[in-house]
Coordinates of C-alpha atoms in Angstrom, one line a residue:
X17 CA 141.6 117.0 104.9
X18 CA 141.2 119.1 101.6
X19 CA 144.4 118.9 99.7
X20 CA 146.1 122.4 98.8
X21 CA 146.3 123.2 95.3
X22 CA 149.9 123.0 94.5
X23 CA 150.2 119.6 96.2
X24 CA 150.3 116.9 93.5
X25 CA 149.0 113.8 95.1
X26 CA 149.7 110.8 92.7
X27 CA 146.8 108.4 91.3
X28 CA 143.7 109.4 92.9
X29 CA 139.9 107.6 93.0
X30 CA 136.6 109.2 93.2
X31 CA 133.5 108.1 94.6
X32 CA 129.8 108.9 94.3
X33 CA 128.0 108.1 97.3
X34 CA 124.4 108.7 96.4
X35 CA 122.0 108.1 99.7
X36 CA 118.4 108.9 100.8
X37 CA 119.2 112.1 102.5
X38 CA 122.0 113.4 100.6
X39 CA 124.7 113.1 97.8
X40 CA 128.3 113.2 98.3
X41 CA 131.4 113.2 96.0
X42 CA 134.8 112.0 98.2
X43 CA 138.7 111.5 96.3
X44 CA 140.6 108.9 98.3
X45 CA 144.2 107.9 97.6
X46 CA 144.8 104.6 97.1
X47 CA 147.7 103.5 98.4
X48 CA 146.7 104.9 101.9
X49 CA 142.9 105.0 101.8
X50 CA 143.0 108.4 102.9
X51 CA 139.8 110.8 101.9
X52 CA 141.5 113.9 100.9
X53 CA 138.6 116.1 99.7
X54 CA 134.5 115.7 99.4
X55 CA 131.8 117.8 99.1
X56 CA 128.3 117.2 100.3
X57 CA 124.4 117.9 99.3
X58 CA 121.2 117.7 100.8
X59 CA 118.4 116.1 99.1
X60 CA 115.4 116.8 99.2
X61 CA 112.3 114.2 100.1
X62 CA 108.6 114.6 98.7
X63 CA 105.6 113.4 100.5
X64 CA 102.6 113.8 98.1
X65 CA 100.4 111.3 100.5
X66 CA 100.5 109.2 103.1
X67 CA 102.7 106.7 102.8
X68 CA 104.4 107.9 99.5
X69 CA 108.4 108.7 99.3
X70 CA 109.1 110.3 96.1
X71 CA 112.8 112.4 94.8
X72 CA 113.0 114.0 91.9
X73 CA 115.7 112.1 89.3
X74 CA 117.1 114.9 88.0
X75 CA 117.5 116.7 91.1
X76 CA 120.0 113.8 92.6
X77 CA 121.6 113.7 89.1
X78 CA 122.3 117.8 89.4
X79 CA 123.6 117.0 92.8
X80 CA 125.9 114.8 91.6
X81 CA 127.3 117.4 89.1
X82 CA 127.6 119.7 91.7
X83 CA 129.5 117.6 94.0
X84 CA 132.0 116.5 91.5
X85 CA 132.3 119.9 90.3
X86 CA 132.9 121.4 94.1
X87 CA 135.2 118.4 95.3
X88 CA 137.8 119.2 92.0
X89 CA 137.5 122.7 93.0
X90 CA 138.8 122.0 96.1
X91 CA 141.5 119.5 94.9
X92 CA 143.1 121.9 92.3
X93 CA 143.9 121.6 88.4
X94 CA 146.9 119.6 89.0
X95 CA 145.3 116.8 90.6
X96 CA 141.9 116.0 88.5
X97 CA 143.8 115.0 85.9
X98 CA 145.3 112.2 88.6
X99 CA 141.6 111.0 89.2
X100 CA 142.0 107.6 87.5
X101 CA 138.6 106.2 88.1
X102 CA 135.1 106.8 89.5
X103 CA 133.0 104.1 91.8
X104 CA 129.4 104.6 92.5
X105 CA 127.5 103.5 95.6
X106 CA 123.7 104.2 96.1
X107 CA 120.6 104.1 98.0
X108 CA 118.9 100.6 97.1
X109 CA 115.6 99.4 95.8
X110 CA 114.6 103.2 94.9
X111 CA 113.0 102.9 91.2
X112 CA 113.1 105.2 88.7
X113 CA 111.7 104.9 85.0
X114 CA 113.3 107.1 82.1
X115 CA 113.0 107.7 78.5
X116 CA 116.0 107.2 76.8
X117 CA 115.1 109.3 73.5
X118 CA 114.8 112.5 75.8
X119 CA 117.0 111.3 78.9
X120 CA 113.9 112.5 81.2
X121 CA 112.4 110.7 84.2
X122 CA 108.6 109.6 83.4
X123 CA 107.8 109.9 87.2
X124 CA 109.4 110.8 90.4
X125 CA 111.7 108.1 91.8
X126 CA 109.8 105.8 94.2
X127 CA 112.0 105.4 97.4
X128 CA 112.4 102.1 98.9
X129 CA 110.5 103.7 102.3
X130 CA 107.4 104.4 100.5
X131 CA 104.7 102.3 101.4
X132 CA 101.9 103.2 98.4
X133 CA 102.3 99.3 97.1
X134 CA 101.0 97.7 100.5
X135 CA 97.7 96.2 99.0
X136 CA 99.6 95.0 95.8
X137 CA 102.3 93.1 98.2
X138 CA 99.1 91.6 100.1
X139 CA 97.1 90.2 96.7
X140 CA 100.6 89.0 95.3
X141 CA 101.2 87.1 98.7
X142 CA 98.0 85.3 98.2
X143 CA 98.9 84.1 94.7
X144 CA 102.4 82.4 96.1
X145 CA 102.0 78.7 97.2
X146 CA 102.7 78.4 100.8
X147 CA 104.8 75.0 100.0
X148 CA 106.4 77.2 97.1
X149 CA 107.5 80.3 98.1
X150 CA 109.7 80.8 94.4
X151 CA 110.4 84.8 95.4
X152 CA 111.6 84.0 98.2
X153 CA 113.6 80.9 97.2
X154 CA 115.0 82.6 94.0
X155 CA 115.7 86.3 95.6
X156 CA 116.3 85.5 99.2
X157 CA 113.6 88.4 99.9
X158 CA 110.5 88.5 101.5
X159 CA 107.4 89.8 99.4
X160 CA 107.7 93.7 100.5
X161 CA 106.7 97.3 99.8
X162 CA 110.8 97.6 100.3
X163 CA 111.6 96.4 97.3
X164 CA 111.7 97.7 93.2
X165 CA 109.5 94.8 91.8
X166 CA 106.3 96.3 93.3
X167 CA 107.1 100.0 92.8
X168 CA 108.0 99.1 89.1
X169 CA 104.8 97.0 88.7
X170 CA 102.8 100.6 90.5
X171 CA 104.5 102.2 88.0
X172 CA 103.6 100.2 85.1
X173 CA 99.4 100.2 86.2
X174 CA 99.1 104.1 87.0
X175 CA 101.1 106.2 85.0
X176 CA 100.4 107.0 81.7
X177 CA 103.6 107.8 80.4
X178 CA 105.2 105.2 81.7
X179 CA 102.5 102.7 79.8
X180 CA 103.0 104.8 76.4
X181 CA 106.9 104.8 76.7
X182 CA 107.2 100.9 77.4
X183 CA 104.2 100.6 74.9
X184 CA 106.7 102.6 72.4
X185 CA 109.6 100.9 73.3
X186 CA 111.6 104.5 74.7
X187 CA 111.7 103.4 78.2
X188 CA 114.3 102.2 80.5
X189 CA 113.6 101.1 84.2
X190 CA 116.7 101.5 86.9
X191 CA 117.5 101.8 90.4
X192 CA 119.7 104.9 91.1
X193 CA 122.9 103.4 90.2
X194 CA 121.8 102.7 86.5
X195 CA 120.1 106.0 86.2
X196 CA 123.4 107.5 86.9
X197 CA 125.7 105.4 85.2
X198 CA 123.2 106.0 82.2
X199 CA 123.3 109.4 82.6
X200 CA 127.0 110.2 83.2
X201 CA 128.2 108.0 80.4
X202 CA 126.0 109.7 77.8
X203 CA 122.3 109.6 78.7
X204 CA 120.5 110.0 75.6
X205 CA 123.5 109.8 73.5
X206 CA 124.8 106.4 73.8
X207 CA 124.7 106.3 77.8
X208 CA 125.1 102.9 79.1
X209 CA 121.8 100.8 80.6
X210 CA 123.6 98.6 83.3
X211 CA 123.6 97.5 87.0
X212 CA 125.4 95.8 88.9
X213 CA 124.8 92.1 90.8
X214 CA 124.1 93.5 94.3
X215 CA 122.1 96.2 93.2
X216 CA 120.1 93.8 90.9
X217 CA 119.5 91.5 94.0
X218 CA 117.7 94.1 95.9
X219 CA 114.9 94.3 92.6
X220 CA 113.0 90.9 93.5
X221 CA 113.5 90.5 89.5
X222 CA 117.0 89.1 90.0
X223 CA 118.0 85.2 90.7
X224 CA 120.6 85.4 93.1
X225 CA 122.0 81.7 92.4
X226 CA 121.9 82.6 88.8
X227 CA 123.0 85.9 88.5
X228 CA 120.3 86.7 85.7
X229 CA 117.2 88.8 85.4
X230 CA 114.4 85.8 86.3
X231 CA 111.4 85.1 83.4
X232 CA 109.1 83.7 86.1
X233 CA 109.5 86.4 88.2
X234 CA 109.0 89.3 85.6
X235 CA 106.0 87.6 84.7
X236 CA 105.0 87.3 88.1
X237 CA 105.3 90.9 88.4
X238 CA 104.0 91.7 85.1
X239 CA 107.3 93.3 84.5
X240 CA 108.6 93.4 80.5
X241 CA 112.4 92.6 80.3
X242 CA 113.1 94.8 77.6
X243 CA 113.5 97.9 80.0
X244 CA 115.6 96.1 82.5
X245 CA 119.5 97.0 82.7
X246 CA 121.9 94.9 81.7
X247 CA 123.8 93.1 85.0
X248 CA 127.6 93.1 85.6
X249 CA 129.8 92.7 88.5
X250 CA 130.5 95.5 91.0
X251 CA 134.4 96.0 89.7
X252 CA 134.6 96.8 86.1
X253 CA 134.8 99.5 83.7
X254 CA 130.8 100.4 82.9
X255 CA 131.8 103.1 80.4
X256 CA 133.7 107.0 80.7
X257 CA 132.3 109.9 82.2
X258 CA 131.1 112.4 79.3
X259 CA 130.7 115.5 81.1
X260 CA 132.2 117.9 83.8
X261 CA 135.6 117.9 85.5
X262 CA 136.5 114.2 85.4
X263 CA 135.1 113.9 81.9
X264 CA 136.8 110.9 80.1
X265 CA 137.7 109.0 83.6
X266 CA 136.2 105.3 83.6
X267 CA 133.3 104.9 85.8
X268 CA 134.7 101.4 86.8
X269 CA 132.8 100.6 90.1
X270 CA 129.0 100.1 91.3
X271 CA 127.9 98.9 94.8
X272 CA 124.5 99.2 96.7
X273 CA 125.1 101.3 99.9
X274 CA 125.3 98.5 101.9
X275 CA 127.6 96.3 100.1
X276 CA 130.3 99.6 99.6
X277 CA 130.0 99.6 103.2
X278 CA 131.0 96.0 103.7
X279 CA 133.9 96.1 101.3
X280 CA 134.6 99.4 102.7
X281 CA 135.0 97.7 106.3
X282 CA 137.4 95.0 104.8
X283 CA 134.5 92.6 105.9
X284 CA 136.1 90.0 103.2
X285 CA 135.9 87.0 105.4
X286 CA 133.2 84.7 106.0
X287 CA 131.3 85.6 109.2
X288 CA 133.0 89.5 109.5
X289 CA 129.8 91.6 110.1
X290 CA 129.0 96.0 109.9
X291 CA 126.2 98.0 110.8
X292 CA 125.7 101.1 109.0
X293 CA 123.8 103.9 110.7
X294 CA 122.4 106.1 107.9
X295 CA 118.8 106.7 106.9
X296 CA 117.9 103.2 108.0
X297 CA 120.2 100.9 109.7
X298 CA 121.8 98.3 108.2
X299 CA 123.6 94.9 109.5
X300 CA 125.5 92.9 107.1
X301 CA 126.9 89.7 107.6
X302 CA 129.6 88.1 105.0
X303 CA 128.7 84.5 104.4
X304 CA 131.1 83.8 101.5
X305 CA 129.8 81.9 98.8
X306 CA 127.1 80.1 100.5
X307 CA 123.6 81.5 100.3
X308 CA 122.5 81.3 103.8
X309 CA 118.7 81.6 104.1
X310 CA 117.4 83.1 107.6
X311 CA 115.0 81.3 109.9
X312 CA 114.7 84.7 111.9
X313 CA 113.6 87.3 109.7
X314 CA 116.8 88.6 107.7
X315 CA 117.3 89.0 103.9
X316 CA 119.6 87.2 101.7
X317 CA 121.7 89.3 99.2
X318 CA 124.2 89.3 97.0
X319 CA 127.6 91.2 99.0
X320 CA 129.7 91.7 96.3
X321 CA 131.2 90.3 92.9
X322 CA 134.6 92.3 92.6
X323 CA 135.2 91.9 88.7
X324 CA 133.7 89.8 85.8
X325 CA 135.8 86.5 86.5
X326 CA 135.9 86.8 90.2
X327 CA 133.4 84.8 92.8
X328 CA 129.9 86.0 94.1
X329 CA 129.7 86.7 97.7
X330 CA 126.4 86.5 99.9
X331 CA 125.5 88.0 103.0
X332 CA 122.9 88.0 105.5
X333 CA 121.1 91.3 105.9
X334 CA 118.8 93.0 109.0
X335 CA 117.4 95.9 107.4
X336 CA 115.8 98.7 109.6
X337 CA 113.6 101.5 107.8
X338 CA 114.1 104.1 110.3
X339 CA 117.3 104.7 111.4
X340 CA 119.1 108.3 111.2
X341 CA 116.0 109.5 109.3
X342 CA 114.3 109.9 112.9
X343 CA 116.4 112.5 113.6
X344 CA 115.7 114.3 110.1
X345 CA 111.8 114.0 111.5
X346 CA 112.7 115.4 115.1
X347 CA 114.4 118.6 113.2
X348 CA 111.5 118.8 110.7
X349 CA 108.5 117.6 111.4
X350 CA 108.6 118.5 115.0
X351 CA 111.5 121.1 115.6
X352 CA 112.7 119.4 118.3
X353 CA 116.3 120.6 117.1
X354 CA 117.3 122.8 114.9
X355 CA 120.5 121.2 113.1
X356 CA 120.8 117.1 113.5
X357 CA 123.8 117.5 115.8
X358 CA 122.2 118.8 118.3
X359 CA 120.5 115.7 119.4
X360 CA 123.6 114.4 120.9
X361 CA 123.5 117.7 123.4
X362 CA 120.1 117.4 124.4
X363 CA 120.7 113.5 125.4
X364 CA 123.8 114.5 127.3
X365 CA 121.9 116.8 129.0
X366 CA 119.6 113.7 130.9
X367 CA 121.8 110.7 130.5
X368 CA 118.4 108.8 130.5
X369 CA 115.2 108.4 128.7
X370 CA 113.1 108.0 132.2
X371 CA 110.9 105.1 130.8
X372 CA 110.1 107.0 127.7
X373 CA 110.3 104.9 124.4
X374 CA 110.3 105.4 121.0
X375 CA 109.4 103.0 118.2
X376 CA 110.0 104.9 114.9
X377 CA 108.0 102.7 112.7
X378 CA 107.0 105.5 110.1
X379 CA 107.4 102.7 107.2
X380 CA 106.3 99.8 109.3
X381 CA 108.7 97.4 111.2
X382 CA 111.1 95.9 108.7
X383 CA 113.9 92.9 109.8
X384 CA 113.1 90.9 112.1
X385 CA 109.0 91.6 111.8
X386 CA 108.5 92.6 108.5
X387 CA 105.0 94.1 109.9
X388 CA 103.3 96.8 107.7
X389 CA 100.4 97.6 110.1
X390 CA 102.8 99.0 112.4
X391 CA 103.2 102.8 113.1
X392 CA 105.4 105.0 115.1
X393 CA 104.5 105.4 118.7
X394 CA 106.1 107.2 121.9
X395 CA 105.2 105.6 125.0
X396 CA 106.0 105.9 128.1
X397 CA 105.3 109.3 129.1
X398 CA 104.6 111.6 132.3
X399 CA 104.6 115.0 132.9
X400 CA 108.2 115.1 133.9
X401 CA 109.2 114.0 130.0
X402 CA 110.6 116.6 127.9
X403 CA 112.2 117.1 124.4
X404 CA 115.3 116.0 126.0
X405 CA 113.8 112.7 127.1
X406 CA 112.5 112.0 123.3
X407 CA 116.2 113.2 121.8
X408 CA 117.3 110.4 123.9
X409 CA 114.7 107.9 123.4
X410 CA 115.2 108.3 119.8
X411 CA 118.7 107.6 119.7
X412 CA 118.2 104.4 122.1
X413 CA 115.6 102.9 119.5
X414 CA 118.5 103.0 117.1
X415 CA 120.4 100.7 119.2
X416 CA 117.0 98.6 120.2
X417 CA 116.1 97.9 116.9
X418 CA 120.0 97.1 116.0
X419 CA 120.1 94.7 119.2
X420 CA 117.0 92.8 117.5
X421 CA 118.9 91.9 114.4
X422 CA 121.9 91.2 115.7
X423 CA 120.2 88.8 117.7
X424 CA 118.3 87.2 115.0
X425 CA 121.9 87.1 112.7
X426 CA 123.5 85.6 116.0
X427 CA 120.8 82.7 115.9
X428 CA 121.4 82.0 112.2
X429 CA 125.0 82.1 111.9
X430 CA 125.1 80.1 115.4
X431 CA 128.4 82.0 116.3
X432 CA 127.5 85.4 118.5
X433 CA 129.4 88.4 117.2
X434 CA 132.4 89.2 119.8
X435 CA 132.3 93.1 118.6
X436 CA 130.5 95.1 116.0
X437 CA 131.9 97.2 113.6
X438 CA 129.8 100.3 112.3
X439 CA 130.2 103.3 110.2
X440 CA 127.7 105.9 108.9
X441 CA 127.5 109.5 109.5
X442 CA 125.7 108.9 112.9
X443 CA 128.3 107.0 114.4
X444 CA 130.2 110.4 115.2
X445 CA 127.5 110.8 117.8
X446 CA 129.7 109.3 120.9
X447 CA 126.2 108.8 123.0
X448 CA 124.7 106.6 120.3
X449 CA 127.9 104.7 120.1
X450 CA 128.0 104.3 123.8
X451 CA 124.4 103.2 124.0
X452 CA 124.8 100.8 121.5
X453 CA 127.8 98.9 123.3
X454 CA 125.2 98.8 126.5
X455 CA 122.6 97.7 124.7
X456 CA 124.4 95.1 123.1
X457 CA 126.4 94.4 125.9
X458 CA 129.3 94.1 123.6
X459 CA 132.2 96.3 122.3
X460 CA 131.6 98.8 119.3
X461 CA 134.2 99.5 117.2
X462 CA 134.1 102.5 115.1
X463 CA 136.8 103.7 112.2
X464 CA 138.1 106.7 112.9
X465 CA 137.5 107.6 108.9
X466 CA 134.0 106.6 109.2
X467 CA 133.1 107.4 105.1
X468 CA 133.4 103.6 104.5
X469 CA 130.3 103.4 102.1
X470 CA 132.3 105.5 99.5
X471 CA 135.6 104.0 100.7
X472 CA 134.2 100.6 99.4
X473 CA 133.2 102.1 95.8
X474 CA 136.6 103.7 95.4
X475 CA 138.1 100.2 96.2
X476 CA 136.0 98.7 93.7
X477 CA 136.7 101.2 91.0
X478 CA 140.7 101.3 91.5
X479 CA 140.6 97.5 91.4
X480 CA 138.9 96.8 88.1
X481 CA 140.5 95.5 85.3
X482 CA 141.8 98.1 83.2
X483 CA 142.2 100.4 86.1
X484 CA 144.3 98.8 88.2
X485 CA 145.3 101.4 91.1
X486 CA 144.2 99.6 94.3
X487 CA 145.2 96.4 95.4
X488 CA 142.4 94.3 97.4
X489 CA 145.2 91.4 98.4
X490 CA 145.0 91.2 102.1
X491 CA 148.3 91.9 102.4
X492 CA 148.3 95.0 100.7
X493 CA 145.0 96.5 102.7
X494 CA 145.6 99.4 105.1
X495 CA 145.1 98.9 108.4
X496 CA 142.0 100.9 109.6
X497 CA 142.7 103.0 112.7
X498 CA 139.7 102.1 115.1
X499 CA 137.5 103.8 118.1
X500 CA 136.3 101.6 120.7
X501 CA 133.4 101.9 123.0
X502 CA 133.1 99.2 125.9
X503 CA 129.6 98.2 127.5
X504 CA 129.4 100.7 130.5
X505 CA 126.2 99.1 132.4
X506 CA 125.7 96.0 133.7
X507 CA 124.0 92.6 131.4
X508 CA 120.7 92.9 133.9
X509 CA 119.8 96.3 133.6
X510 CA 120.5 96.3 129.6
X511 CA 118.1 93.3 129.7
X512 CA 115.6 95.2 131.5
X513 CA 115.7 98.0 129.2
X514 CA 115.6 95.6 126.1
X515 CA 112.3 93.7 127.7
X516 CA 110.7 97.4 127.7
X517 CA 111.3 98.2 124.1
X518 CA 109.9 94.9 122.9
X519 CA 106.8 95.8 124.8
X520 CA 106.6 99.2 123.4
X521 CA 107.2 97.4 119.7
X522 CA 104.3 95.2 120.3
X523 CA 102.1 98.0 121.2
X524 CA 102.9 99.7 117.7
X525 CA 101.7 96.6 115.6
X526 CA 98.2 96.2 114.1
X527 CA 97.5 100.3 113.8
X528 CA 96.5 100.5 109.9
X529 CA 94.3 98.7 108.1
X530 CA 96.4 97.9 104.7
X531 CA 93.3 97.5 102.9
X532 CA 93.0 100.8 101.3
X533 CA 93.4 102.3 98.1
X534 CA 97.2 102.8 96.7
X535 CA 95.2 105.6 94.9
X536 CA 94.6 107.8 97.8
X537 CA 94.5 108.4 101.0
X538 CA 91.8 106.3 103.5
X539 CA 89.1 107.8 104.3
X540 CA 86.4 106.3 107.0
X541 CA 83.6 107.5 104.4
X542 CA 85.2 105.6 101.9
X543 CA 82.5 102.8 102.5
X544 CA 78.9 103.7 102.5
X545 CA 77.8 101.6 104.8
X546 CA 80.2 102.8 107.7
X547 CA 79.5 106.4 106.8
X548 CA 75.6 106.4 107.1
X549 CA 76.1 104.5 110.5
X550 CA 78.3 107.1 112.2
X551 CA 76.0 109.9 110.9
X552 CA 73.0 108.0 111.9
X553 CA 74.9 107.5 114.8
X554 CA 75.5 110.8 115.8
X555 CA 71.8 111.7 114.9
X556 CA 70.5 109.4 117.3
X557 CA 73.1 110.9 120.3
X558 CA 72.0 114.0 119.4
X559 CA 68.3 113.5 119.7
X560 CA 69.1 111.1 122.9
X561 CA 70.6 114.3 124.6
X562 CA 67.6 116.6 123.3
X563 CA 64.8 114.4 124.7
X564 CA 67.2 113.6 127.8
X565 CA 67.4 117.6 128.6
X566 CA 71.0 117.2 128.5
X567 CA 72.5 120.9 127.7

């Protein structure tokens, strides 16, 4: 609901929600948690080589300014002065290095989905003792292309501008939150270089027990500690906006997007969990002040630390690389749909995939497999299959992947979830929500106001010391109105579909040799003996056909 320009709404809190696919700025009423106004801009992704995913940090920054300006126009002049704080929620792991003297990025942002560092991951994994996996013990994370440390190592090793800036003490590193906070608080003219504990915990350079950058990890990944941001809590004043309609307003909340959604869903108790359907799918379960290490392929991560003097809370996380991104792929790469919303209509027309299964392992498989050699497959095709069945199979894929990480979470926690709280843009798709309830065989519960990621960032900002316009005390938190989806198929059918999906997942593995160079595309002729063998074999085949008289 957009506010009228004449209404004066009292104290307000804004939130930047900078995701992989889009940037948004939203304004909330802290008394009611009501969304009052927002604006959204889609963000381009670049794919310079197979497996590489990049974004322009300047485009991301400009999109934030644009969203703030447009939202403030909708709010009206009388209400802009009532915005008392801004929170930031961001895509995690995505890596930026910039020049602190000019404010210019030294390379594109290397996105969390990027796979260029696979051979680095393989060589590093060989140097970790089997009986002492200090990387996982300290960070809670498996060694993977997913996290920032290997992306930063690649930039330091391969980009001369980055190397030179480090040598001359001009380089700063950060995830997207750091880049935005530094730029919005003044940039080259005194910008604040910081991050919060949730984003730091996704770099693979941060000790989640001591809550500090770890010297041993930085040496292992060959990262100079001088370029790292200061680590702060998720709820404190970091600095003031230095430009735009909200100049002078404090930035006082910062959470990685999945932690922000956990807060926005009010999952403050041990054992509470939520699943976010964004570019990927991310299931987080609050484990309280205990660091629980998974036996079933989940990550241990920092959930939040809502104040300098407040305790840190941890979470178990199941991460799926390709969630809503599969819809964008159907739209932009295959042209099956013209808009993202169209997928629901296509799926509804058939009501089944008729045996078609889609494993969208475009960036390998994340939890619970951590299998980088996997690639996307569509199987079970017949002459009957059409684009509607593929649309339906795409939605089912999100649900099956969520089932896999929910099963892993139930095994790790020992107490199965009785229902699943969900959020994210794709939860507006009612077919998807019903499918999810059917495949999990438990109710799926969705807030009627789905912007829980931005809400979490706004809550952290509004609750910060020195702002204090948003109370996080249990008795002050507004009850959230929910929509509920109950399973509508029998348990046996649900299990049959799930076991067939597991067969398809097995077929997707082992497609790619991960030994190829990080600097170029693999080619069968990159090896001279293999190239010679292929050419000589073709000559022999042609000769044999000629001698035998075959036309």
